[in-house]
XYZ file of C-alpha atoms in Angstrom:
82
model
C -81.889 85.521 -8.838
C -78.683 83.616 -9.222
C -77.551 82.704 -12.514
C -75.419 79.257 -12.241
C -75.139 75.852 -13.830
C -74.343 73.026 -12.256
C -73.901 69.349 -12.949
C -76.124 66.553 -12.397
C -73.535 65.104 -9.280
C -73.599 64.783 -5.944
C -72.273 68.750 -5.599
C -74.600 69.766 -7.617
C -77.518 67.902 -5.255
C -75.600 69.708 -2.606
C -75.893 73.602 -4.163
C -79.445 73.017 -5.079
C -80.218 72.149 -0.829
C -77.934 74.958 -0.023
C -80.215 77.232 -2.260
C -83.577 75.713 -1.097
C -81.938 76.219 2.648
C -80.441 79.597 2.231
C -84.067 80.672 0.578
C -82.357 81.434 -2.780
C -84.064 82.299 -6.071
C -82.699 78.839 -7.882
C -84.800 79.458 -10.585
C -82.195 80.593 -13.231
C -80.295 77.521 -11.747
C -79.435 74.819 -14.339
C -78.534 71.339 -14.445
C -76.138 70.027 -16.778
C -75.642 66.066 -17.725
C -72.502 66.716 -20.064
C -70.725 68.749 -17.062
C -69.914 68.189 -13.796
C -70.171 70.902 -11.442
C -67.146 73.130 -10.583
C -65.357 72.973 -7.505
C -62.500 74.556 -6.105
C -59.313 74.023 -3.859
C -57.962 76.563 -1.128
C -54.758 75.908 0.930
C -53.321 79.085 2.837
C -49.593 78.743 3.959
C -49.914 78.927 8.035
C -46.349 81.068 8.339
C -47.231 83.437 5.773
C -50.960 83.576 5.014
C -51.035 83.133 1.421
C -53.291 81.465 -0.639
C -53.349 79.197 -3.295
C -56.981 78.473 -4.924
C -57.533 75.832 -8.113
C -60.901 76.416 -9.846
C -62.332 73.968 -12.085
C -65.099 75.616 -13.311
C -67.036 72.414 -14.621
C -70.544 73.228 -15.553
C -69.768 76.747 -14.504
C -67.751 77.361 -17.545
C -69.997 76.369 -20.022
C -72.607 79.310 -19.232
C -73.510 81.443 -22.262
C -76.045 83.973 -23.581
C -77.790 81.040 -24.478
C -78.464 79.655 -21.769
C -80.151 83.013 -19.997
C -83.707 83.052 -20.896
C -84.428 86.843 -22.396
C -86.351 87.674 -19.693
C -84.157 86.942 -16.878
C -81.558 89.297 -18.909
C -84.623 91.957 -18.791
C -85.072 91.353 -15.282
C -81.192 91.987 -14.926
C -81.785 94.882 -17.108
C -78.678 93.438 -19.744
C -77.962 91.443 -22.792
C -75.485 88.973 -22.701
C -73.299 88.706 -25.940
C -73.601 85.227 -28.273
């Protein structure tokens, strides 16, 4: 299973067809209407190869114990802390 949370957005629409298309376990997926979902930025300098990445984490960074039903954690075979 993948544990995520994504917003309610166009991105979001896009992750959930990716999962369906990719035949991943969405299930422990959720949707968020207060948060958009996170996206992030790459450049890599073409002389020297390195990288620069922005993450906004969005919906992403407003996962917590609570929202990880007990027995997907069991599944897991963890807690998460509050």
């Amino acid at each position: 299973s993948l544990i995520a949370r994504v917003g309610r957005d166009q991105f979001g629409n896009m992750a959930y067809a990716l999962f369906a298309a990719e035949r991943i376990d969405a299930s422990a997926v959720l949707s968020s209407a207060d948060h958009a979902t996170g996206t992030a930025a790459i450049s890599v300098d073409a002389a020297s190869g390195n990288n620069t990445i922005i993450v906004v984490p969005g919906a992403a960074g407003a996962i917590s114990s609570m929202f990880c039903p007990l027995q997907l954690q069991d599944r897991l075979g963890m807690r998460f802390p509050l």
